[in-house]
């Protein structure tokens, strides 16, 4: 069991879920709902490489990416000399890289890029659940995640409030600046992941609730709509899991999902270079 994670208390209250001003209605961002929420505890940061290494050392766990032999890597992160790879058809900036996993971030013999204090990535939902069982926690529900991310500020789009990040002088989180996917200007200080404990925390003491890496939840990705265009948009996603918060690849011009109400999905065994997780625990 993990014994060196910082855990903060999230107070009980009337939790807000979703928004009445959805940017991507097809994703089920709205409407705004209210839910009674008991107190719980949450990791102040996403699980780091150092913490995941302890888990693997203690249990011998093998991740899905290691078993499959590959994982998805954003092309802009690949070192020079990386062998040719298959691109994702509708998102060619994603490459399926043989040998990429939580240790070797960009393929074989790239473990020297691993930094202990950065979020662990190339982990699937299955991997996160296995870690949670070892650590004595669980993945959050969507309502828990949003309640924690809002930090008591109410119906706000971001953990710090209403002000939009930009490409000039306000970068409160690790997202993309510039023209996606060709050039990340890195005005926020980072290309790729930032340390799990970076930027200012929200009012509850939680770091990087938006940006940096997508965060896995315990829930299935569901959109409650009978509209034909919505059903068509999510065809083939049966059993997919919900993730929240956006990542370092998000920009308003492309993936405006570094908002609290935004939603994403993936299969239980999918892993990428921009997805991680944090745990919650029952109140004590």
Coordinates of C-alpha atoms in Angstrom, one line a residue:
X1 CA 0.0 0.0 0.0
X2 CA 1.2 3.5 -0.8
X3 CA 2.3 5.5 2.2
X4 CA 3.8 8.7 0.7
X5 CA 0.9 10.3 -1.2
X6 CA -0.5 13.6 -0.1
X7 CA -4.3 13.3 0.3
X8 CA -6.6 16.3 0.9
X9 CA -10.2 16.3 2.3
X10 CA -13.0 17.4 0.0
X11 CA -15.9 18.8 2.0
X12 CA -19.5 17.6 1.7
X13 CA -22.0 19.8 0.0
X14 CA -24.3 20.2 -3.0
X15 CA -22.1 19.1 -5.9
X16 CA -22.5 20.6 -9.4
X17 CA -22.2 18.3 -12.4
X18 CA -22.1 19.4 -16.0
X19 CA -23.0 22.8 -17.4
X20 CA -25.9 24.8 -18.9
X21 CA -23.4 26.2 -21.4
X22 CA -21.9 23.2 -23.1
X23 CA -19.3 23.7 -25.7
X24 CA -19.6 20.1 -27.0
X25 CA -23.3 19.2 -26.4
X26 CA -22.7 16.0 -28.3
X27 CA -20.4 14.8 -25.4
X28 CA -23.2 15.1 -22.8
X29 CA -21.7 18.2 -21.1
X30 CA -25.1 19.5 -20.1
X31 CA -27.4 20.2 -18.5
X32 CA -26.2 21.4 -15.1
X33 CA -27.3 19.1 -12.3
X34 CA -27.0 19.1 -8.6
X35 CA -26.2 16.2 -6.3
X36 CA -25.8 15.8 -2.6
X37 CA -22.1 14.9 -2.0
X38 CA -20.7 13.4 1.2
X39 CA -17.1 14.3 2.2
X40 CA -14.3 12.3 0.8
X41 CA -10.5 12.4 0.3
X42 CA -8.6 12.8 -2.9
X43 CA -5.0 12.6 -4.0
X44 CA -3.5 16.2 -4.3
X45 CA -1.8 15.1 -7.5
X46 CA -2.1 12.5 -10.2
X47 CA -0.2 9.3 -9.5
X48 CA 3.4 9.8 -10.3
X49 CA 6.0 7.6 -12.0
X50 CA 7.8 7.1 -8.7
X51 CA 4.5 6.0 -7.0
X52 CA 3.7 3.6 -9.9
X53 CA 7.2 2.2 -9.8
X54 CA 6.7 1.3 -6.1
X55 CA 3.5 -0.5 -7.1
X56 CA 5.1 -2.5 -9.8
X57 CA 8.1 -3.3 -7.6
X58 CA 5.8 -4.6 -4.8
X59 CA 3.4 -6.6 -7.0
X60 CA 5.2 -7.4 -10.2
X61 CA 2.3 -5.9 -12.1
X62 CA 2.5 -5.8 -15.9
X63 CA 0.5 -3.1 -17.7
X64 CA -1.7 -3.5 -20.7
X65 CA 0.7 -1.6 -22.8
X66 CA 3.5 -3.9 -21.8
X67 CA 1.4 -7.0 -22.6
X68 CA 0.2 -5.6 -25.9
X69 CA 3.7 -4.4 -26.8
X70 CA 2.7 -0.9 -27.9
X71 CA 0.9 2.3 -26.9
X72 CA -0.2 5.6 -28.5
X73 CA 2.4 8.5 -28.4
X74 CA 1.8 12.1 -29.7
X75 CA 4.1 12.5 -32.7
X76 CA 5.6 15.8 -31.4
X77 CA 7.1 14.0 -28.5
X78 CA 9.0 11.3 -30.5
X79 CA 12.8 11.6 -30.4
X80 CA 14.7 12.0 -33.7
X81 CA 15.5 8.7 -35.3
X82 CA 12.3 7.0 -34.1
X83 CA 11.4 4.2 -36.6
X84 CA 8.4 4.7 -38.9
X85 CA 5.1 4.0 -37.1
X86 CA 1.4 3.6 -37.9
X87 CA -0.8 6.8 -37.6
X88 CA -4.3 6.9 -36.3
X89 CA -6.5 7.4 -39.3
X90 CA -8.6 10.3 -38.1
X91 CA -5.9 11.8 -35.9
X92 CA -2.5 11.3 -37.6
X93 CA -0.6 13.1 -34.9
X94 CA -1.1 10.0 -32.8
X95 CA 1.3 7.1 -33.5
X96 CA 1.2 3.5 -32.3
X97 CA 4.7 3.0 -31.0
X98 CA 6.1 -0.5 -30.5
X99 CA 7.6 -0.8 -27.1
X100 CA 6.1 2.4 -25.6
X101 CA 4.9 1.9 -22.0
X102 CA 5.0 3.7 -18.6
X103 CA 8.8 3.2 -18.4
X104 CA 9.8 3.7 -22.0
X105 CA 7.7 6.7 -22.8
X106 CA 8.5 6.9 -26.5
X107 CA 9.5 3.4 -27.3
X108 CA 12.5 1.0 -26.6
X109 CA 15.4 2.5 -24.7
X110 CA 13.7 5.8 -23.9
X111 CA 13.5 5.3 -20.1
X112 CA 16.0 8.1 -19.6
X113 CA 13.1 10.5 -20.4
X114 CA 11.2 9.3 -17.4
X115 CA 10.9 11.8 -14.5
X116 CA 9.8 10.6 -11.1
X117 CA 7.7 13.6 -10.3
X118 CA 5.7 13.6 -13.5
X119 CA 2.3 11.8 -13.9
X120 CA 2.5 8.2 -14.9
X121 CA 1.1 7.7 -18.4
X122 CA 0.6 4.8 -20.8
X123 CA -1.6 3.3 -18.2
X124 CA -5.1 1.9 -19.0
X125 CA -8.2 2.0 -16.9
X126 CA -7.4 -1.7 -16.0
X127 CA -4.0 -0.6 -14.8
X128 CA -5.4 2.3 -12.7
X129 CA -7.9 0.0 -11.0
X130 CA -5.2 -2.5 -10.2
X131 CA -3.1 0.3 -8.6
X132 CA -6.1 1.6 -6.7
X133 CA -6.6 -1.9 -5.2
X134 CA -3.0 -1.9 -4.0
X135 CA -3.1 1.7 -2.7
X136 CA -6.4 1.3 -0.8
X137 CA -8.4 3.8 -2.9
X138 CA -10.6 3.9 -5.9
X139 CA -11.1 6.0 -9.1
X140 CA -13.5 8.9 -8.6
X141 CA -17.0 9.2 -10.0
X142 CA -17.7 12.0 -12.4
X143 CA -19.6 13.9 -9.7
X144 CA -16.7 13.5 -7.2
X145 CA -14.2 14.7 -9.7
X146 CA -16.2 17.7 -10.7
X147 CA -17.0 18.6 -7.1
X148 CA -13.4 18.5 -6.2
X149 CA -12.2 20.3 -9.3
X150 CA -14.6 23.3 -8.7
X151 CA -12.9 23.9 -5.3
X152 CA -16.0 25.4 -3.8
X153 CA -16.2 28.1 -6.5
X154 CA -19.6 27.0 -7.8
X155 CA -20.6 27.0 -11.5
X156 CA -17.2 27.9 -13.0
X157 CA -15.6 26.4 -16.1
X158 CA -12.1 26.1 -14.6
X159 CA -10.6 25.2 -11.2
X160 CA -9.4 28.8 -10.8
X161 CA -12.6 30.4 -11.9
X162 CA -13.8 32.0 -15.1
X163 CA -10.7 33.5 -16.8
X164 CA -9.7 31.8 -20.0
X165 CA -6.1 30.6 -20.6
X166 CA -4.6 32.2 -23.6
X167 CA -1.5 32.2 -25.8
X168 CA -0.2 35.5 -24.5
X169 CA -0.1 36.2 -20.7
X170 CA -2.3 33.8 -18.8
X171 CA -1.3 30.1 -18.5
X172 CA -2.6 28.7 -15.3
X173 CA -2.3 25.1 -16.5
X174 CA -0.4 22.9 -18.9
X175 CA -2.1 23.0 -22.2
X176 CA -1.1 23.8 -25.8
X177 CA -0.1 27.3 -26.9
X178 CA 0.2 27.9 -30.7
X179 CA -1.0 26.1 -33.8
X180 CA -2.0 22.5 -33.1
X181 CA -0.5 20.0 -33.9
X182 CA 2.4 21.7 -35.6
X183 CA 4.0 23.9 -32.9
X184 CA 3.6 24.1 -29.2
X185 CA 5.0 27.5 -28.1
X186 CA 5.2 26.2 -24.5
X187 CA 4.5 29.6 -22.9
X188 CA 3.3 27.6 -19.9
X189 CA 6.8 26.1 -19.6
X190 CA 6.2 22.6 -20.8
X191 CA 5.9 20.5 -23.9
X192 CA 4.6 17.2 -22.9
X193 CA 3.8 16.6 -19.2
X194 CA 4.6 18.9 -16.4
X195 CA 5.4 17.7 -12.8
X196 CA 2.3 16.4 -11.1
X197 CA 2.7 19.2 -8.5
X198 CA 3.0 22.3 -10.7
X199 CA 1.0 25.5 -11.3
X200 CA -1.2 26.8 -8.4
X201 CA -3.5 24.3 -6.8
X202 CA -7.3 25.0 -6.5
X203 CA -9.0 26.0 -3.3
X204 CA -9.1 22.4 -2.1
X205 CA -5.3 22.0 -2.6
X206 CA -5.6 19.9 -5.8
X207 CA -3.0 20.3 -8.5
X208 CA -3.5 20.1 -12.3
X209 CA -7.2 19.2 -12.3
X210 CA -7.3 20.4 -15.8
X211 CA -4.5 20.1 -18.4
X212 CA -1.4 18.0 -18.1
X213 CA -3.0 14.6 -18.4
X214 CA -6.5 13.2 -18.8
X215 CA -7.8 11.6 -15.6
X216 CA -9.6 8.3 -15.6
X217 CA -12.8 7.9 -13.6
X218 CA -14.7 4.9 -12.4
X219 CA -17.6 5.4 -14.7
X220 CA -18.7 4.3 -18.1
X221 CA -18.9 7.0 -20.7
X222 CA -22.7 7.6 -21.2
X223 CA -24.5 10.3 -23.1
X224 CA -28.2 10.6 -22.2
X225 CA -29.7 11.6 -25.5
X226 CA -31.9 10.1 -28.1
X227 CA -30.8 12.4 -30.9
X228 CA -29.6 10.6 -33.9
X229 CA -26.4 12.7 -34.4
X230 CA -25.4 12.1 -30.7
X231 CA -26.0 8.3 -31.0
X232 CA -24.0 8.3 -34.3
X233 CA -21.1 10.3 -32.8
X234 CA -20.6 7.7 -30.0
X235 CA -21.3 4.5 -32.0
X236 CA -18.8 1.8 -31.1
X237 CA -18.1 3.1 -27.6
X238 CA -20.0 0.5 -25.6
X239 CA -18.0 -0.3 -22.5
X240 CA -15.8 2.8 -22.9
X241 CA -14.7 4.6 -19.7
X242 CA -15.1 8.3 -18.9
X243 CA -12.1 10.6 -18.4
X244 CA -11.9 14.2 -17.3
X245 CA -9.8 17.3 -17.3
X246 CA -8.1 17.5 -20.7
X247 CA -4.3 17.3 -21.3
X248 CA -1.2 19.1 -22.5
X249 CA -2.5 18.7 -26.0
X250 CA -5.7 20.7 -25.5
X251 CA -6.2 24.1 -27.1
X252 CA -9.4 26.1 -27.6
X253 CA -9.0 25.8 -31.4
X254 CA -8.8 22.0 -31.4
X255 CA -9.7 20.3 -28.1
X256 CA -11.4 22.7 -25.8
X257 CA -11.7 20.1 -23.0
X258 CA -9.6 21.6 -20.3
X259 CA -13.0 22.7 -18.8
X260 CA -14.5 21.0 -15.7
X261 CA -17.6 19.9 -17.5
X262 CA -15.8 18.4 -20.5
X263 CA -15.7 14.7 -21.1
X264 CA -13.7 12.1 -23.0
X265 CA -13.8 8.3 -23.4
X266 CA -11.6 5.3 -24.1
X267 CA -11.6 1.6 -23.9
X268 CA -10.6 -0.2 -20.7
X269 CA -7.3 -1.4 -22.1
X270 CA -6.3 1.7 -24.1
X271 CA -3.2 3.7 -23.1
X272 CA -1.7 6.9 -24.3
X273 CA 1.1 9.4 -23.6
X274 CA -1.4 11.9 -22.1
X275 CA -3.7 9.9 -19.8
X276 CA -3.1 9.2 -16.1
X277 CA -5.2 9.1 -12.9
X278 CA -5.6 10.1 -9.3
X279 CA -7.5 8.3 -6.5
X280 CA -10.2 9.1 -4.0
X281 CA -10.8 7.6 -0.6
X282 CA -13.8 7.5 1.8
X283 CA -13.7 10.1 4.5
X284 CA -12.3 9.2 7.9

